[in-house]
mmCIF file of N, CA and C and ligand atoms in Angstrom:
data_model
loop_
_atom_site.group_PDB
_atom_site.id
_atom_site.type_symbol
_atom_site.label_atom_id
_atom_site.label_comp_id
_atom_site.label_asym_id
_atom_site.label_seq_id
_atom_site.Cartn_x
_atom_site.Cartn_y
_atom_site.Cartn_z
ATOM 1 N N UNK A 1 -105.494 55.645 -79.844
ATOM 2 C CA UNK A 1 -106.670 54.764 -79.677
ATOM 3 C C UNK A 1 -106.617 54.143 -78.290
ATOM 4 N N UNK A 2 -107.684 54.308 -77.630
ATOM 5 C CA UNK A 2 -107.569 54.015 -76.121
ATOM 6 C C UNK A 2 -107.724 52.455 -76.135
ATOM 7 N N UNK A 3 -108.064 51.413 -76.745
ATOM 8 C CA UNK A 3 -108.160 50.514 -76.808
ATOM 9 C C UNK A 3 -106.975 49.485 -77.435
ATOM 10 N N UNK A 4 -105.576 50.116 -78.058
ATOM 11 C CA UNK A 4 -104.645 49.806 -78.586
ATOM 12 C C UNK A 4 -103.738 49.741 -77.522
ATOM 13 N N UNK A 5 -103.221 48.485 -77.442
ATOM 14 C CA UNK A 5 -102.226 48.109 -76.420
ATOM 15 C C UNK A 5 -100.799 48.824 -76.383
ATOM 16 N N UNK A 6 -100.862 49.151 -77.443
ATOM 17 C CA UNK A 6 -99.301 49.741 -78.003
ATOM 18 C C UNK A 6 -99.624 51.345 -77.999
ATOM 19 N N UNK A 7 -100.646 52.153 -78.189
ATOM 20 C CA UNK A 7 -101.209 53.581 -77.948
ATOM 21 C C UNK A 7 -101.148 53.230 -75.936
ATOM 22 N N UNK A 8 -101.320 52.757 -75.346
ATOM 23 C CA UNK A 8 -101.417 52.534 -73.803
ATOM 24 C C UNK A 8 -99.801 52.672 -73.615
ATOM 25 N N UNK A 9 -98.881 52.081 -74.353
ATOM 26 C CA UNK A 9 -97.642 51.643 -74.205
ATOM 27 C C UNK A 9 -96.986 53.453 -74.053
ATOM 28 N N UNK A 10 -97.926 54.202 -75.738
ATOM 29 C CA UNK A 10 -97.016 55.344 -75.379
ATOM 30 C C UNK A 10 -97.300 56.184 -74.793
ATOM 31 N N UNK A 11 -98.836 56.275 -74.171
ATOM 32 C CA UNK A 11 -99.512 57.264 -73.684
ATOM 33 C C UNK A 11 -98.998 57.120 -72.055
ATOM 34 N N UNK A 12 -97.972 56.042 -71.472
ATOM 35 C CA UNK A 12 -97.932 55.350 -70.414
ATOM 36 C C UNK A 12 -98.696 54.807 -69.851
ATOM 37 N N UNK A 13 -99.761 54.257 -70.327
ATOM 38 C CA UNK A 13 -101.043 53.730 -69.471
ATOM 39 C C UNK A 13 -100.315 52.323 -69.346
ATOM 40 N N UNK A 14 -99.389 51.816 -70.089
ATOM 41 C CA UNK A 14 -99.183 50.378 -69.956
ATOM 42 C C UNK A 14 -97.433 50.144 -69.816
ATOM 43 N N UNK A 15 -97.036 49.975 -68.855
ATOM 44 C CA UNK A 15 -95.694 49.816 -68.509
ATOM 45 C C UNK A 15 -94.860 49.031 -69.690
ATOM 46 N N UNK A 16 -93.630 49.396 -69.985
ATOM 47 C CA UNK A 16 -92.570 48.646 -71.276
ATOM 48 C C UNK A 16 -91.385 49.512 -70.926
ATOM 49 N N UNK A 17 -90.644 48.013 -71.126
ATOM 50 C CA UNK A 17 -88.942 48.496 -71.288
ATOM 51 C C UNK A 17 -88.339 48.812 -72.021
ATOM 52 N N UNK A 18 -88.202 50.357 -71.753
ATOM 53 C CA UNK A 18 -88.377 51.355 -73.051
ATOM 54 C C UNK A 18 -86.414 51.112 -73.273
ATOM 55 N N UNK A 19 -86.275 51.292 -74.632
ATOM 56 C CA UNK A 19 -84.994 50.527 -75.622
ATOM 57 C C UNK A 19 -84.092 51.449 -76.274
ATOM 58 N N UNK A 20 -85.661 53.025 -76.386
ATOM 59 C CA UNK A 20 -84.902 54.657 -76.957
ATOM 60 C C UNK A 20 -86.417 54.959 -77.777
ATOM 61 N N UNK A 21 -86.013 56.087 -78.062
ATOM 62 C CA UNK A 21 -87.294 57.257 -78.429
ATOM 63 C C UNK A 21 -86.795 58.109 -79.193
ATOM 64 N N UNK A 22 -87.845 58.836 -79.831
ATOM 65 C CA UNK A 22 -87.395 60.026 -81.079
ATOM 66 C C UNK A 22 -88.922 60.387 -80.845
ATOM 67 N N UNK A 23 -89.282 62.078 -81.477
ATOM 68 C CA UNK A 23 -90.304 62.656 -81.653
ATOM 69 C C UNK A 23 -91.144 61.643 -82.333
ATOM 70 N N UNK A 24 -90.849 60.597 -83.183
ATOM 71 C CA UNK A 24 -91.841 59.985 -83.849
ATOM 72 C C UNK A 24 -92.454 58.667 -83.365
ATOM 73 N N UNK A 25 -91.362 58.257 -82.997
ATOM 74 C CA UNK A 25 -91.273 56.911 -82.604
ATOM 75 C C UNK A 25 -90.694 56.357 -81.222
ATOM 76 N N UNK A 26 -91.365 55.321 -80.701
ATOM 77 C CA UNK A 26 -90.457 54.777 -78.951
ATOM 78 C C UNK A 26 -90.054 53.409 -79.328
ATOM 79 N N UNK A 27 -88.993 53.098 -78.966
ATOM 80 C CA UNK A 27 -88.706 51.741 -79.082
ATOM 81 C C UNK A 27 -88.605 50.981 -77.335
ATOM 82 N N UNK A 28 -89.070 49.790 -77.397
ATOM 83 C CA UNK A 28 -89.368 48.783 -76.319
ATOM 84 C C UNK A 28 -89.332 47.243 -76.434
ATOM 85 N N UNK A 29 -88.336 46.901 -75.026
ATOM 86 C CA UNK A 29 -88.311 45.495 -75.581
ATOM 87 C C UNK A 29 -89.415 44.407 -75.158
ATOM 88 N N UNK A 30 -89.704 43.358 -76.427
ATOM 89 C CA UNK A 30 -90.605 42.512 -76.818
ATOM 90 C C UNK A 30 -90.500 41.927 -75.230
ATOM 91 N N UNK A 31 -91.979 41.728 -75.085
ATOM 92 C CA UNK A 31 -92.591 40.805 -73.798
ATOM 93 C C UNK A 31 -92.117 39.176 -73.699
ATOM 94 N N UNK A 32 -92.383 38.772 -75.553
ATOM 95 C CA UNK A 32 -92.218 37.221 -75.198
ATOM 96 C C UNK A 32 -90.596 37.332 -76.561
ATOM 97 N N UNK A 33 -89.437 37.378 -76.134
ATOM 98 C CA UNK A 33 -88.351 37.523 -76.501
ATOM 99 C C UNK A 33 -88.566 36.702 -77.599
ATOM 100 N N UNK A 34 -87.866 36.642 -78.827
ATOM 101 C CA UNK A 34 -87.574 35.460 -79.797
ATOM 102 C C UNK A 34 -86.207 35.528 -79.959
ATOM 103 N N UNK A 35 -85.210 36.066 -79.428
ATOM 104 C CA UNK A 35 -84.031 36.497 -79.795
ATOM 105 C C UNK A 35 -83.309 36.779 -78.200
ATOM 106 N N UNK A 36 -82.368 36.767 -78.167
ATOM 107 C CA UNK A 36 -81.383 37.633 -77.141
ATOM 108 C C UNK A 36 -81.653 38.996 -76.966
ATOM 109 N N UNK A 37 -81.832 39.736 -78.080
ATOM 110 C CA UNK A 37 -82.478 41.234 -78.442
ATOM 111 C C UNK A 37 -83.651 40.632 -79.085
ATOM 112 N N UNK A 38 -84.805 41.616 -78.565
ATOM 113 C CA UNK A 38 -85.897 41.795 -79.403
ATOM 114 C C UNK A 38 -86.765 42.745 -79.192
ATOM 115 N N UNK A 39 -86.279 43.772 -79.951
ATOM 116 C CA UNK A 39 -87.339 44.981 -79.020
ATOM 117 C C UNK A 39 -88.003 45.256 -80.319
ATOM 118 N N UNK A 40 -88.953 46.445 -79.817
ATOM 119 C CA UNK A 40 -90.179 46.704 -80.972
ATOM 120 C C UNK A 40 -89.562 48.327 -81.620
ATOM 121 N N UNK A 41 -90.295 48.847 -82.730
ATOM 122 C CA UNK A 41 -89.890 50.315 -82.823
ATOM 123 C C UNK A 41 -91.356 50.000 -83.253
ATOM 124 N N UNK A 42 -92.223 51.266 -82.425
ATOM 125 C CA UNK A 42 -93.947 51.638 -82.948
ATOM 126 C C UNK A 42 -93.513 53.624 -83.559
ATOM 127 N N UNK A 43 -94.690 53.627 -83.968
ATOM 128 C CA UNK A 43 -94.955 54.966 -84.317
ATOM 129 C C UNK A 43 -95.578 55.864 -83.176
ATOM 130 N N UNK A 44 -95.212 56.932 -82.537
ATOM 131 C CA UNK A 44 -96.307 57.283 -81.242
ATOM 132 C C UNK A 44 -97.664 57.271 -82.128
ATOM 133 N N UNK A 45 -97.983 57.670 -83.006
ATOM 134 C CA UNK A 45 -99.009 57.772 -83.527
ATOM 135 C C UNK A 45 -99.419 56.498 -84.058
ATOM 136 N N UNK A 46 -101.407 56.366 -83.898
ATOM 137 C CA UNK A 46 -101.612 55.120 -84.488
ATOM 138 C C UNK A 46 -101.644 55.066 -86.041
ATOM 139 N N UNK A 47 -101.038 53.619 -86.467
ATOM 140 C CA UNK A 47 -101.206 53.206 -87.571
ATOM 141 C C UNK A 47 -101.676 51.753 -87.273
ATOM 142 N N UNK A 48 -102.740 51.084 -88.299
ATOM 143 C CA UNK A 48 -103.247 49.695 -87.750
ATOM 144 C C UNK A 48 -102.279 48.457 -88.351
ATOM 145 N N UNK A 49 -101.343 49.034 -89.679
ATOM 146 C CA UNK A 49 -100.415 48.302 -90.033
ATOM 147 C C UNK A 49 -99.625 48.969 -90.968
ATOM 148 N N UNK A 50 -98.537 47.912 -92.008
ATOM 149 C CA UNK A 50 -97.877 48.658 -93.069
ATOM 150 C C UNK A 50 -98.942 48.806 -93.887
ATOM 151 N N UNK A 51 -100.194 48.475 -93.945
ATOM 152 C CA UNK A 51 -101.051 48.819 -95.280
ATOM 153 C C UNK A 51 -101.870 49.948 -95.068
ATOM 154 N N UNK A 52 -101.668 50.950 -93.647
ATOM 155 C CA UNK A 52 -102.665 51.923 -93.635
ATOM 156 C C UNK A 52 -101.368 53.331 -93.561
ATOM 157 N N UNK A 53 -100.417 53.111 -93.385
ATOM 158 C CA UNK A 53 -99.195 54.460 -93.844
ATOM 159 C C UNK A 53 -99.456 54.724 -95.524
ATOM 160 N N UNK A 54 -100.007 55.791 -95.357
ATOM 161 C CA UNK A 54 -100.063 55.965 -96.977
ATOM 162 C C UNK A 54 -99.399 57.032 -96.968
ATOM 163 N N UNK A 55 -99.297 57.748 -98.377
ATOM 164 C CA UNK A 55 -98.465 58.329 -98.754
ATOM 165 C C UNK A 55 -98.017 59.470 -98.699
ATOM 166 N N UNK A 56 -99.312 60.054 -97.441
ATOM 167 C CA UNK A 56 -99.227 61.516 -97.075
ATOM 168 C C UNK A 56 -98.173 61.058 -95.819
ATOM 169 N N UNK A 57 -98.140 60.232 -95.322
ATOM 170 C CA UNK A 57 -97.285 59.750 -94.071
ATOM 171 C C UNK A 57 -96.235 58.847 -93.839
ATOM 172 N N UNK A 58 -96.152 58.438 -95.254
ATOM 173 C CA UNK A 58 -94.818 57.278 -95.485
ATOM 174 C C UNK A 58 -93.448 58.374 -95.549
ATOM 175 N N UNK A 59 -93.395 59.435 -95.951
ATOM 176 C CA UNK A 59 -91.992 60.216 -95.956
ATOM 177 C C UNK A 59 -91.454 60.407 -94.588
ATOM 178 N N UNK A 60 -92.883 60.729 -93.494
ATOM 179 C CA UNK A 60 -92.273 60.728 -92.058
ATOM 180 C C UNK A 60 -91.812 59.462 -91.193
ATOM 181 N N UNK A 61 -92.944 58.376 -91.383
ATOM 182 C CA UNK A 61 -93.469 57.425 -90.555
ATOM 183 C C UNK A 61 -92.141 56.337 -91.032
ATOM 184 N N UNK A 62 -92.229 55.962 -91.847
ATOM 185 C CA UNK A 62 -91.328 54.911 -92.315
ATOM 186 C C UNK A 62 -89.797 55.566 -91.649
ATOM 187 N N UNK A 63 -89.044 56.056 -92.300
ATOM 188 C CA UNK A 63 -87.586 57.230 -92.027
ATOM 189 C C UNK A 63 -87.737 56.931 -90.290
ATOM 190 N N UNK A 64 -88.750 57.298 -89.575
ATOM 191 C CA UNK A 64 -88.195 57.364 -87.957
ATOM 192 C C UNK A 64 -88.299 56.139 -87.356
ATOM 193 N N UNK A 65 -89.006 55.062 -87.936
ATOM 194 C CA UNK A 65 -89.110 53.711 -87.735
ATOM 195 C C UNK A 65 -87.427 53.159 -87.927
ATOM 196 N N UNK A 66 -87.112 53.357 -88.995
ATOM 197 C CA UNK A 66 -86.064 52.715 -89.664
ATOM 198 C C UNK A 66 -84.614 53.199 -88.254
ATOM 199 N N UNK A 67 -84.707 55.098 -88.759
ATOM 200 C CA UNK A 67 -83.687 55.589 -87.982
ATOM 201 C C UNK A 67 -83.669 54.995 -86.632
ATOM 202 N N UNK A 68 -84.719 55.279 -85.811
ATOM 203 C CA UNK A 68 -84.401 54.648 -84.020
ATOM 204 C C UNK A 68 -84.541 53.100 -84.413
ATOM 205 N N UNK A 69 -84.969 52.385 -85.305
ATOM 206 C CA UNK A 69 -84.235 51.061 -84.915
ATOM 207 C C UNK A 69 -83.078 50.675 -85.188
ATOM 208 N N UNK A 70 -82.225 51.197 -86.608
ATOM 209 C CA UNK A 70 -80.989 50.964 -86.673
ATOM 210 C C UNK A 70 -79.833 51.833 -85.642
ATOM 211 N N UNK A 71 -80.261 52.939 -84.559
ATOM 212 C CA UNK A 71 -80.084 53.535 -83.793
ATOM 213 C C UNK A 71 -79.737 52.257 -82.205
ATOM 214 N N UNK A 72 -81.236 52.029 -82.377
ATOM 215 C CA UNK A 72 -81.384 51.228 -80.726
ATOM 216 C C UNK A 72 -80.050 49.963 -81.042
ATOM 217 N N UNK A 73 -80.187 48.893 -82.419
ATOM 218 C CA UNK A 73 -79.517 47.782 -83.009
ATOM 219 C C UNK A 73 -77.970 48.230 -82.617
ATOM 220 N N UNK A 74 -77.812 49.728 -82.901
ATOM 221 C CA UNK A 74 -76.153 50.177 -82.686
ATOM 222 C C UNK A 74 -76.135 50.428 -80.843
ATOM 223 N N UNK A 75 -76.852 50.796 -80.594
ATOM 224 C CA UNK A 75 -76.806 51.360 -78.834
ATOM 225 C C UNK A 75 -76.728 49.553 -77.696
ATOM 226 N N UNK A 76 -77.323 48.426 -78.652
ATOM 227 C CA UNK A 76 -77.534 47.255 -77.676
ATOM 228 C C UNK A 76 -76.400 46.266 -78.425
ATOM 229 N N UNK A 77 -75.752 47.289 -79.297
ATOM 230 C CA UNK A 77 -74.469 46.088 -79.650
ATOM 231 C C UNK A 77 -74.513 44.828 -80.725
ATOM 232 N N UNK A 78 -75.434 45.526 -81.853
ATOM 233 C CA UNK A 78 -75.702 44.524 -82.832
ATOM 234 C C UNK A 78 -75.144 44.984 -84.276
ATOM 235 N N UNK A 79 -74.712 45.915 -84.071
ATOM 236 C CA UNK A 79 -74.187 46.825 -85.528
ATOM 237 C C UNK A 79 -73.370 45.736 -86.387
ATOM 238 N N UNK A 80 -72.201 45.167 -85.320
ATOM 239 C CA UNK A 80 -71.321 44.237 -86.304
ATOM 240 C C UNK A 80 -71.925 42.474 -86.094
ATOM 241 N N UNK A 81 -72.297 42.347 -85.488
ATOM 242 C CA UNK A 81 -73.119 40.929 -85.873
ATOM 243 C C UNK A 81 -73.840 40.789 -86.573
ATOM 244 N N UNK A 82 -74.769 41.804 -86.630
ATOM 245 C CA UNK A 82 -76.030 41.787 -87.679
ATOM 246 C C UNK A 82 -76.969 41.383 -86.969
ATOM 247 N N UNK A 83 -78.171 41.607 -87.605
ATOM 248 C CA UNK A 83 -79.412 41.414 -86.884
ATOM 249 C C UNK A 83 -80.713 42.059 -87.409
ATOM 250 N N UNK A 84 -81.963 41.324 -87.988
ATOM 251 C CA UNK A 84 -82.875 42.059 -88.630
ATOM 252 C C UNK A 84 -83.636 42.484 -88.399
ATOM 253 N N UNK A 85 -84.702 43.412 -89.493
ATOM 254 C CA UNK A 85 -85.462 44.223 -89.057
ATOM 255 C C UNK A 85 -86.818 43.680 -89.842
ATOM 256 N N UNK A 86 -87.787 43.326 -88.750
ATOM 257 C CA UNK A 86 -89.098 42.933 -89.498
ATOM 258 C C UNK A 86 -90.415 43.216 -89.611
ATOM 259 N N UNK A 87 -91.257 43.731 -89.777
ATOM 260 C CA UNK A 87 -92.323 43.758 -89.883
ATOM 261 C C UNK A 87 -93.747 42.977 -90.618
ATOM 262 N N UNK A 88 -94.192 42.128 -89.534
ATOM 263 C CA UNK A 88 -94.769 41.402 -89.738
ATOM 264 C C UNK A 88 -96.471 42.101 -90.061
ATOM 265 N N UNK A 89 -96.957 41.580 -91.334
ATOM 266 C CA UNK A 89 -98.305 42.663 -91.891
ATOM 267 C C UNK A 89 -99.300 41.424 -91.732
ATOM 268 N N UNK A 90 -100.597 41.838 -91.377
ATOM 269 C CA UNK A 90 -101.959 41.127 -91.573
ATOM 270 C C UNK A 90 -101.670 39.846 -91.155
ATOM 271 N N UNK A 91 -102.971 38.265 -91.323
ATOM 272 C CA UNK A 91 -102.572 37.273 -90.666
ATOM 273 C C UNK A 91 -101.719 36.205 -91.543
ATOM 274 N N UNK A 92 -101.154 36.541 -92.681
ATOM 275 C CA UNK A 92 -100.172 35.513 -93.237
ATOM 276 C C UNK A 92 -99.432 35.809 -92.756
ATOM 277 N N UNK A 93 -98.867 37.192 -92.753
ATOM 278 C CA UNK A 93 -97.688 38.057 -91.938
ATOM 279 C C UNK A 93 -97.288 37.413 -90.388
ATOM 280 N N UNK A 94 -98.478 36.811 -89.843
ATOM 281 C CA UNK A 94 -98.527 36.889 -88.514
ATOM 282 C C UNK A 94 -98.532 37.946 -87.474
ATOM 283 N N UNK A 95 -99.010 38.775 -87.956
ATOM 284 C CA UNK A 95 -99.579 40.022 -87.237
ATOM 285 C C UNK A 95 -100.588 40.121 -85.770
ATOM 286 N N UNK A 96 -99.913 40.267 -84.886
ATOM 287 C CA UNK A 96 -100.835 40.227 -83.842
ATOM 288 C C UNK A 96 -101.366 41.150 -83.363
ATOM 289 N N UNK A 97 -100.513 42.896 -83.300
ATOM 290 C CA UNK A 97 -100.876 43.560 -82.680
ATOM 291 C C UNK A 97 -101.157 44.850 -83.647
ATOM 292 N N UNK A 98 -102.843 45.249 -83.687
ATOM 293 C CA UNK A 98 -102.866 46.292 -84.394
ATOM 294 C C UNK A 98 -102.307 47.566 -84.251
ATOM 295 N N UNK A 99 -100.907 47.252 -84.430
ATOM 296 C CA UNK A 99 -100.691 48.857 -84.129
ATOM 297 C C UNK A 99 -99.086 48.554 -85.039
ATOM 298 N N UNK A 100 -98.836 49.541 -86.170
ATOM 299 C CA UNK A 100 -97.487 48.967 -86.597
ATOM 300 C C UNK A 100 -96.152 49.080 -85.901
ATOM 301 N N UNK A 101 -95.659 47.536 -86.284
ATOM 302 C CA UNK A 101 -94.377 47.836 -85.201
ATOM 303 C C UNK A 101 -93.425 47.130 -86.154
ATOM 304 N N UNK A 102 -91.921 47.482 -85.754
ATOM 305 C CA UNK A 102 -90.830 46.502 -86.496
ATOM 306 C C UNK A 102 -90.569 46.190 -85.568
ATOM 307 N N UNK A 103 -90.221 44.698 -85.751
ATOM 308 C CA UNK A 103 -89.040 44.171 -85.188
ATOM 309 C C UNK A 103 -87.663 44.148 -85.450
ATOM 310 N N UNK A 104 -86.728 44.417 -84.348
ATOM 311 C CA UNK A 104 -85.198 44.548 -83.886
ATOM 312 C C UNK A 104 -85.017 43.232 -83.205
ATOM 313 N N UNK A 105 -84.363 42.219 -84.188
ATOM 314 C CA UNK A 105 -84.083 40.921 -83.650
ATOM 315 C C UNK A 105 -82.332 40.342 -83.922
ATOM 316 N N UNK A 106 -81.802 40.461 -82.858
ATOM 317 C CA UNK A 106 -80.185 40.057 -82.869
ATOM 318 C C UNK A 106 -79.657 39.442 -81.405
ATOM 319 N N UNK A 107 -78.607 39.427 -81.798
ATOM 320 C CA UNK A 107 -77.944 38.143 -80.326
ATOM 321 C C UNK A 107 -77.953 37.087 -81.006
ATOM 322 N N UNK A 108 -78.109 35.915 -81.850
ATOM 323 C CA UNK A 108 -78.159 35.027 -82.245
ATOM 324 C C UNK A 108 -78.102 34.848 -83.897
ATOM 325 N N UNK A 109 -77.599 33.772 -84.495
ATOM 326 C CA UNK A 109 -77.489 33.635 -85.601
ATOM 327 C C UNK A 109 -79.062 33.948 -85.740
ATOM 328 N N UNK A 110 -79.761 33.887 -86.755
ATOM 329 C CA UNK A 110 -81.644 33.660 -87.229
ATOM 330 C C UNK A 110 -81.912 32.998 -88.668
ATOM 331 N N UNK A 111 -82.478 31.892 -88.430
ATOM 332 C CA UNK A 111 -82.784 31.183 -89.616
ATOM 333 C C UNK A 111 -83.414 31.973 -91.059
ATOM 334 N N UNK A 112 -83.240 31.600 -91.873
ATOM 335 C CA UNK A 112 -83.825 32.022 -93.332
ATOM 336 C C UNK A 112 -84.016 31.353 -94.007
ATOM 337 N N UNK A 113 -85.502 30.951 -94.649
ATOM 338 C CA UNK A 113 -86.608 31.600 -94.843
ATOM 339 C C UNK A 113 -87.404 31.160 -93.389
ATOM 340 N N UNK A 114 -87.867 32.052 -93.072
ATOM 341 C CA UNK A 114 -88.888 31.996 -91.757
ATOM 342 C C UNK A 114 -89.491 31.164 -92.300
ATOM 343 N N UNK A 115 -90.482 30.653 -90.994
ATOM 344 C CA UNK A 115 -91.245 28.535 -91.139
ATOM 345 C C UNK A 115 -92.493 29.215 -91.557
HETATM 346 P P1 LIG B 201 -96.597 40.769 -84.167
HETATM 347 O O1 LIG B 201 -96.911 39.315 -83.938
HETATM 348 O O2 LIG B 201 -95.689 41.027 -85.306
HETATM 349 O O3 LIG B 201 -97.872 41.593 -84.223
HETATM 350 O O4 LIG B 201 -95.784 41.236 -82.892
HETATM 351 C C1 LIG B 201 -96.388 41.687 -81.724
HETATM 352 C C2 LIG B 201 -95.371 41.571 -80.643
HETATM 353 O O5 LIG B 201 -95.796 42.339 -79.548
HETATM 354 C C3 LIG B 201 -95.163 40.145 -80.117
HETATM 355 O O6 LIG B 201 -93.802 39.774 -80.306
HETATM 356 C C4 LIG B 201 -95.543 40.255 -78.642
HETATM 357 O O7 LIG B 201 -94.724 39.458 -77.827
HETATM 358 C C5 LIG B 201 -95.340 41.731 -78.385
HETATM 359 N N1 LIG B 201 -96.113 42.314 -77.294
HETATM 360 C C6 LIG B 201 -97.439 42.223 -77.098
HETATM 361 N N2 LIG B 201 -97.798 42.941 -76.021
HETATM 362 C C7 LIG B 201 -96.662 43.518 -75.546
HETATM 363 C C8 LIG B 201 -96.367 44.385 -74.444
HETATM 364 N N3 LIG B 201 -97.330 44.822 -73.607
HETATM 365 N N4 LIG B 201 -95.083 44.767 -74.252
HETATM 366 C C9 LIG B 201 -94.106 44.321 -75.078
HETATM 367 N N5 LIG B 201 -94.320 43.512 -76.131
HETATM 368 C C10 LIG B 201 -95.586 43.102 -76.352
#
């Protein structure tokens, strides 16, 4: 989608500090940090959130999300500290950017239950 900030991200139209990549998925770190680490894992392909992967595309889409972020989490040195993985859906979620992404958030202890 030429109008998706995160489709610009993989098409290169929009510069990011890319974190690691797989055929499915690019990972890049977050613009406005919340963490020491905080990078994103998107799908190259658009999805507008977790509620539009359905089920012809959840066996691929989900699996390469998961793999390159627990991948990138081991490559930036978070394997034994720990550090989570989030995806924020629609606007309770706090969802900002239509395009699905997880978050890879470590370097720091992180509060629980989010505010
Ligand atoms: P969410 O609020 O869950 O939709 O997360 C969207 C995230 O995208 C936020 O943490 C933003 O800081 C981040 N973001 C937005 N634009 C960019 C960009 N061009 N490069 C990197 N991160 C971005």
């Amino acid at each position: 989608m030429s109008d998706c900030i995160f489709c610009r991200i993989v098409s290169g139209d929009i510069p990011a500090r890319e974190a690691g990549s797989s055929d499915e998925a690019l990972a890049f770190h977050d613009l406005n940090p919340q963490a020491p680490v905080h990078v994103l894992v998107i799908p190259r392909e658009h999805f507008g959130g977790a509620n539009d992967v359905g089920p012809t595309d959840s066996e691929r889409v989900w699996p390469a999300l998961f793999d390159l972020a627990t991948a990138v989490a081991q490559e930036l040195g978070l394997a034994d500290s720990g550090y989570r993985l989030v995806v924020n859906s629609g606007t309770d979620g706090g969802q900002s950017v239509g395009h699905l992404h997880l978050h890879v958030l470590g370097g720091r202890r992180l509060a629980w239950p989010p505010g």
